[in-house]
Amino acid sequence: MAGTRNFPCETCGTDEPHRQLSKGEQQQLVGIAGAKHPGEYWMCMGHSGTCRTLRTGFNQRPFGGGPRKLP
Ligand SMILES: [Zn+2]
């Protein structure tokens, strides 16, 4: 775990702290979205940790469509 980093969040509309996914969450992401590199994803911890919108370090919209969240 590399701690947290601030990124713009598409859902929050502001810079928010994000954390990298746990191994279990990475597997979940592969199952949901077929992500090829789940280790590159970051999850928004905005709204007291309930936002959970996903992005990569380079791409705010890695899924092409609207914001995607981890359940
Ligand atoms: Zn957010």
mmCIF file of N, CA and C and ligand atoms in Angstrom:
data_model
loop_
_atom_site.group_PDB
_atom_site.id
_atom_site.type_symbol
_atom_site.label_atom_id
_atom_site.label_comp_id
_atom_site.label_asym_id
_atom_site.label_seq_id
_atom_site.Cartn_x
_atom_site.Cartn_y
_atom_site.Cartn_z
ATOM 1 N N MET A 1 0.846 -1.197 0.000
ATOM 2 C CA MET A 1 0.000 0.000 0.000
ATOM 3 C C MET A 1 0.882 1.247 0.000
ATOM 4 N N ALA A 2 0.570 2.137 -0.855
ATOM 5 C CA ALA A 2 1.381 3.352 -0.991
ATOM 6 C C ALA A 2 0.701 4.541 -0.343
ATOM 7 N N GLY A 3 -0.236 4.297 0.550
ATOM 8 C CA GLY A 3 -0.905 5.412 1.206
ATOM 9 C C GLY A 3 -1.923 6.065 0.297
ATOM 10 N N THR A 4 -2.118 7.346 0.495
ATOM 11 C CA THR A 4 -3.144 8.036 -0.268
ATOM 12 C C THR A 4 -2.527 9.115 -1.139
ATOM 13 N N ARG A 5 -3.262 9.460 -2.189
ATOM 14 C CA ARG A 5 -2.865 10.556 -3.064
ATOM 15 C C ARG A 5 -4.107 11.347 -3.429
ATOM 16 N N ASN A 6 -3.929 12.638 -3.641
ATOM 17 C CA ASN A 6 -5.055 13.466 -4.050
ATOM 18 C C ASN A 6 -5.180 13.476 -5.572
ATOM 19 N N PHE A 7 -6.394 13.209 -6.038
ATOM 20 C CA PHE A 7 -6.716 13.294 -7.462
ATOM 21 C C PHE A 7 -8.057 13.997 -7.593
ATOM 22 N N PRO A 8 -8.310 14.592 -8.757
ATOM 23 C CA PRO A 8 -9.668 15.066 -9.013
ATOM 24 C C PRO A 8 -10.609 13.867 -9.113
ATOM 25 N N CYS A 9 -11.776 13.970 -8.491
ATOM 26 C CA CYS A 9 -12.782 12.907 -8.563
ATOM 27 C C CYS A 9 -13.938 13.384 -9.417
ATOM 28 N N GLU A 10 -14.338 12.530 -10.366
ATOM 29 C CA GLU A 10 -15.418 12.910 -11.269
ATOM 30 C C GLU A 10 -16.739 13.057 -10.525
ATOM 31 N N THR A 11 -16.954 12.232 -9.527
ATOM 32 C CA THR A 11 -18.210 12.284 -8.780
ATOM 33 C C THR A 11 -18.243 13.473 -7.834
ATOM 34 N N CYS A 12 -17.157 13.644 -7.077
ATOM 35 C CA CYS A 12 -17.115 14.735 -6.096
ATOM 36 C C CYS A 12 -16.950 16.092 -6.784
ATOM 37 N N GLY A 13 -16.266 16.107 -7.935
ATOM 38 C CA GLY A 13 -16.024 17.358 -8.625
ATOM 39 C C GLY A 13 -14.911 18.183 -8.001
ATOM 40 N N THR A 14 -14.165 17.580 -7.090
ATOM 41 C CA THR A 14 -13.082 18.270 -6.391
ATOM 42 C C THR A 14 -11.898 17.316 -6.251
ATOM 43 N N ASP A 15 -10.755 17.859 -5.814
ATOM 44 C CA ASP A 15 -9.617 17.012 -5.475
ATOM 45 C C ASP A 15 -9.915 16.299 -4.169
ATOM 46 N N GLU A 16 -9.787 14.980 -4.185
ATOM 47 C CA GLU A 16 -10.071 14.194 -2.983
ATOM 48 C C GLU A 16 -8.965 13.173 -2.776
ATOM 49 N N PRO A 17 -8.727 12.766 -1.518
ATOM 50 C CA PRO A 17 -7.772 11.680 -1.289
ATOM 51 C C PRO A 17 -8.286 10.365 -1.867
ATOM 52 N N HIS A 18 -7.392 9.646 -2.516
ATOM 53 C CA HIS A 18 -7.708 8.330 -3.073
ATOM 54 C C HIS A 18 -6.743 7.318 -2.469
ATOM 55 N N ARG A 19 -7.190 6.084 -2.370
ATOM 56 C CA ARG A 19 -6.275 5.022 -1.942
ATOM 57 C C ARG A 19 -6.272 3.918 -2.990
ATOM 58 N N GLN A 20 -5.163 3.147 -2.994
ATOM 59 C CA GLN A 20 -5.090 2.029 -3.914
ATOM 60 C C GLN A 20 -5.956 0.894 -3.404
ATOM 61 N N LEU A 21 -6.272 -0.034 -4.291
ATOM 62 C CA LEU A 21 -7.195 -1.103 -3.942
ATOM 63 C C LEU A 21 -6.465 -2.247 -3.247
ATOM 64 N N SER A 22 -7.166 -2.895 -2.323
ATOM 65 C CA SER A 22 -6.642 -4.114 -1.709
ATOM 66 C C SER A 22 -6.669 -5.223 -2.758
ATOM 67 N N LYS A 23 -6.009 -6.329 -2.464
ATOM 68 C CA LYS A 23 -6.002 -7.460 -3.406
ATOM 69 C C LYS A 23 -7.427 -7.935 -3.692
ATOM 70 N N GLY A 24 -8.248 -7.996 -2.648
ATOM 71 C CA GLY A 24 -9.624 -8.439 -2.828
ATOM 72 C C GLY A 24 -10.416 -7.488 -3.705
ATOM 73 N N GLU A 25 -10.201 -6.202 -3.494
ATOM 74 C CA GLU A 25 -10.903 -5.199 -4.300
ATOM 75 C C GLU A 25 -10.424 -5.232 -5.748
ATOM 76 N N GLN A 26 -9.131 -5.516 -5.931
ATOM 77 C CA GLN A 26 -8.614 -5.622 -7.297
ATOM 78 C C GLN A 26 -9.281 -6.777 -8.037
ATOM 79 N N GLN A 27 -9.466 -7.902 -7.328
ATOM 80 C CA GLN A 27 -10.129 -9.051 -7.946
ATOM 81 C C GLN A 27 -11.572 -8.717 -8.279
ATOM 82 N N GLN A 28 -12.207 -7.960 -7.373
ATOM 83 C CA GLN A 28 -13.584 -7.524 -7.594
ATOM 84 C C GLN A 28 -13.660 -6.672 -8.871
ATOM 85 N N LEU A 29 -12.709 -5.774 -9.023
ATOM 86 C CA LEU A 29 -12.688 -4.876 -10.175
ATOM 87 C C LEU A 29 -12.498 -5.657 -11.470
ATOM 88 N N VAL A 30 -11.647 -6.672 -11.435
ATOM 89 C CA VAL A 30 -11.450 -7.503 -12.615
ATOM 90 C C VAL A 30 -12.771 -8.183 -12.973
ATOM 91 N N GLY A 31 -13.485 -8.673 -11.952
ATOM 92 C CA GLY A 31 -14.758 -9.348 -12.191
ATOM 93 C C GLY A 31 -15.817 -8.410 -12.738
ATOM 94 N N ILE A 32 -15.852 -7.192 -12.227
ATOM 95 C CA ILE A 32 -16.886 -6.236 -12.623
ATOM 96 C C ILE A 32 -16.587 -5.624 -13.985
ATOM 97 N N ALA A 33 -15.348 -5.158 -14.145
ATOM 98 C CA ALA A 33 -15.036 -4.317 -15.302
ATOM 99 C C ALA A 33 -14.016 -4.945 -16.245
ATOM 100 N N GLY A 34 -13.510 -6.145 -15.903
ATOM 101 C CA GLY A 34 -12.488 -6.746 -16.749
ATOM 102 C C GLY A 34 -11.212 -5.929 -16.805
ATOM 103 N N ALA A 35 -10.922 -5.211 -15.717
ATOM 104 C CA ALA A 35 -9.730 -4.361 -15.696
ATOM 105 C C ALA A 35 -8.476 -5.212 -15.873
ATOM 106 N N LYS A 36 -7.609 -4.789 -16.776
ATOM 107 C CA LYS A 36 -6.400 -5.565 -17.062
ATOM 108 C C LYS A 36 -5.285 -5.267 -16.062
ATOM 109 N N HIS A 37 -5.289 -4.076 -15.517
ATOM 110 C CA HIS A 37 -4.226 -3.695 -14.572
ATOM 111 C C HIS A 37 -4.858 -3.106 -13.317
ATOM 112 N N PRO A 38 -5.537 -3.945 -12.520
ATOM 113 C CA PRO A 38 -6.285 -3.426 -11.368
ATOM 114 C C PRO A 38 -5.390 -2.743 -10.343
ATOM 115 N N GLY A 39 -4.081 -3.049 -10.371
ATOM 116 C CA GLY A 39 -3.165 -2.412 -9.424
ATOM 117 C C GLY A 39 -2.945 -0.939 -9.711
ATOM 118 N N GLU A 40 -3.395 -0.469 -10.884
ATOM 119 C CA GLU A 40 -3.204 0.935 -11.245
ATOM 120 C C GLU A 40 -4.384 1.808 -10.818
ATOM 121 N N TYR A 41 -5.391 1.191 -10.223
ATOM 122 C CA TYR A 41 -6.598 1.954 -9.894
ATOM 123 C C TYR A 41 -6.530 2.560 -8.505
ATOM 124 N N TRP A 42 -7.177 3.687 -8.381
ATOM 125 C CA TRP A 42 -7.294 4.394 -7.117
ATOM 126 C C TRP A 42 -8.779 4.622 -6.840
ATOM 127 N N MET A 43 -9.147 4.592 -5.556
ATOM 128 C CA MET A 43 -10.551 4.756 -5.173
ATOM 129 C C MET A 43 -10.711 6.003 -4.312
ATOM 130 N N CYS A 44 -11.710 6.810 -4.653
ATOM 131 C CA CYS A 44 -11.960 8.055 -3.932
ATOM 132 C C CYS A 44 -12.457 7.776 -2.514
ATOM 133 N N MET A 45 -11.889 8.506 -1.574
ATOM 134 C CA MET A 45 -12.336 8.383 -0.185
ATOM 135 C C MET A 45 -13.156 9.604 0.235
ATOM 136 N N GLY A 46 -13.665 10.331 -0.726
ATOM 137 C CA GLY A 46 -14.481 11.503 -0.423
ATOM 138 C C GLY A 46 -15.809 11.122 0.224
ATOM 139 N N HIS A 47 -16.530 12.102 0.680
ATOM 140 C CA HIS A 47 -17.819 11.884 1.357
ATOM 141 C C HIS A 47 -17.676 10.874 2.482
ATOM 142 N N SER A 48 -16.674 11.054 3.330
ATOM 143 C CA SER A 48 -16.415 10.178 4.478
ATOM 144 C C SER A 48 -16.185 8.734 4.051
ATOM 145 N N GLY A 49 -15.565 8.551 2.886
ATOM 146 C CA GLY A 49 -15.204 7.211 2.437
ATOM 147 C C GLY A 49 -16.285 6.504 1.664
ATOM 148 N N THR A 50 -17.429 7.152 1.444
ATOM 149 C CA THR A 50 -18.535 6.467 0.776
ATOM 150 C C THR A 50 -18.548 6.708 -0.730
ATOM 151 N N CYS A 51 -17.696 7.595 -1.241
ATOM 152 C CA CYS A 51 -17.733 7.906 -2.672
ATOM 153 C C CYS A 51 -17.337 6.680 -3.496
ATOM 154 N N ARG A 52 -16.107 6.163 -3.265
ATOM 155 C CA ARG A 52 -15.635 4.913 -3.876
ATOM 156 C C ARG A 52 -15.581 4.968 -5.401
ATOM 157 N N THR A 53 -15.550 6.155 -5.993
ATOM 158 C CA THR A 53 -15.386 6.264 -7.441
ATOM 159 C C THR A 53 -13.963 5.868 -7.823
ATOM 160 N N LEU A 54 -13.846 5.118 -8.907
ATOM 161 C CA LEU A 54 -12.556 4.581 -9.338
ATOM 162 C C LEU A 54 -11.945 5.413 -10.446
ATOM 163 N N ARG A 55 -10.633 5.469 -10.471
ATOM 164 C CA ARG A 55 -9.885 6.086 -11.551
ATOM 165 C C ARG A 55 -8.480 5.478 -11.534
ATOM 166 N N THR A 56 -7.713 5.727 -12.582
ATOM 167 C CA THR A 56 -6.299 5.382 -12.518
ATOM 168 C C THR A 56 -5.522 6.658 -12.253
ATOM 169 N N GLY A 57 -4.235 6.523 -12.018
ATOM 170 C CA GLY A 57 -3.437 7.706 -11.753
ATOM 171 C C GLY A 57 -3.398 8.657 -12.938
ATOM 172 N N PHE A 58 -3.575 8.113 -14.140
ATOM 173 C CA PHE A 58 -3.452 8.930 -15.343
ATOM 174 C C PHE A 58 -4.788 9.307 -15.945
ATOM 175 N N ASN A 59 -5.799 8.549 -15.647
ATOM 176 C CA ASN A 59 -7.056 8.700 -16.373
ATOM 177 C C ASN A 59 -8.224 8.796 -15.400
ATOM 178 N N GLN A 60 -8.930 9.920 -15.488
ATOM 179 C CA GLN A 60 -10.083 10.090 -14.605
ATOM 180 C C GLN A 60 -11.252 9.236 -15.057
ATOM 181 N N ARG A 61 -11.266 8.855 -16.340
ATOM 182 C CA ARG A 61 -12.374 8.046 -16.859
ATOM 183 C C ARG A 61 -11.850 6.788 -17.544
ATOM 184 N N PRO A 62 -11.279 5.880 -16.763
ATOM 185 C CA PRO A 62 -10.677 4.699 -17.387
ATOM 186 C C PRO A 62 -11.698 3.769 -18.014
ATOM 187 N N PHE A 63 -12.969 3.941 -17.729
ATOM 188 C CA PHE A 63 -13.987 3.029 -18.258
ATOM 189 C C PHE A 63 -14.701 3.606 -19.472
ATOM 190 N N GLY A 64 -14.324 4.827 -19.858
ATOM 191 C CA GLY A 64 -14.895 5.396 -21.086
ATOM 192 C C GLY A 64 -16.232 6.068 -20.859
ATOM 193 N N GLY A 65 -17.050 5.567 -19.966
ATOM 194 C CA GLY A 65 -18.364 6.165 -19.758
ATOM 195 C C GLY A 65 -18.377 7.066 -18.544
ATOM 196 N N GLY A 66 -19.403 6.980 -17.776
ATOM 197 C CA GLY A 66 -19.523 7.782 -16.569
ATOM 198 C C GLY A 66 -18.684 7.200 -15.458
ATOM 199 N N PRO A 67 -18.771 7.795 -14.278
ATOM 200 C CA PRO A 67 -17.991 7.305 -13.143
ATOM 201 C C PRO A 67 -18.373 5.882 -12.762
ATOM 202 N N ARG A 68 -17.391 5.094 -12.389
ATOM 203 C CA ARG A 68 -17.628 3.717 -11.946
ATOM 204 C C ARG A 68 -17.210 3.607 -10.494
ATOM 205 N N LYS A 69 -18.034 2.964 -9.703
ATOM 206 C CA LYS A 69 -17.749 2.815 -8.282
ATOM 207 C C LYS A 69 -17.581 1.355 -7.928
ATOM 208 N N LEU A 70 -16.838 1.130 -6.862
ATOM 209 C CA LEU A 70 -16.729 -0.218 -6.333
ATOM 210 C C LEU A 70 -17.856 -0.410 -5.318
ATOM 211 N N PRO A 71 -18.654 -1.482 -5.441
ATOM 212 C CA PRO A 71 -19.765 -1.667 -4.500
ATOM 213 C C PRO A 71 -19.279 -1.872 -3.060
HETATM 214 ZN ZN ZN B 1 -15.243 11.137 -5.075
#
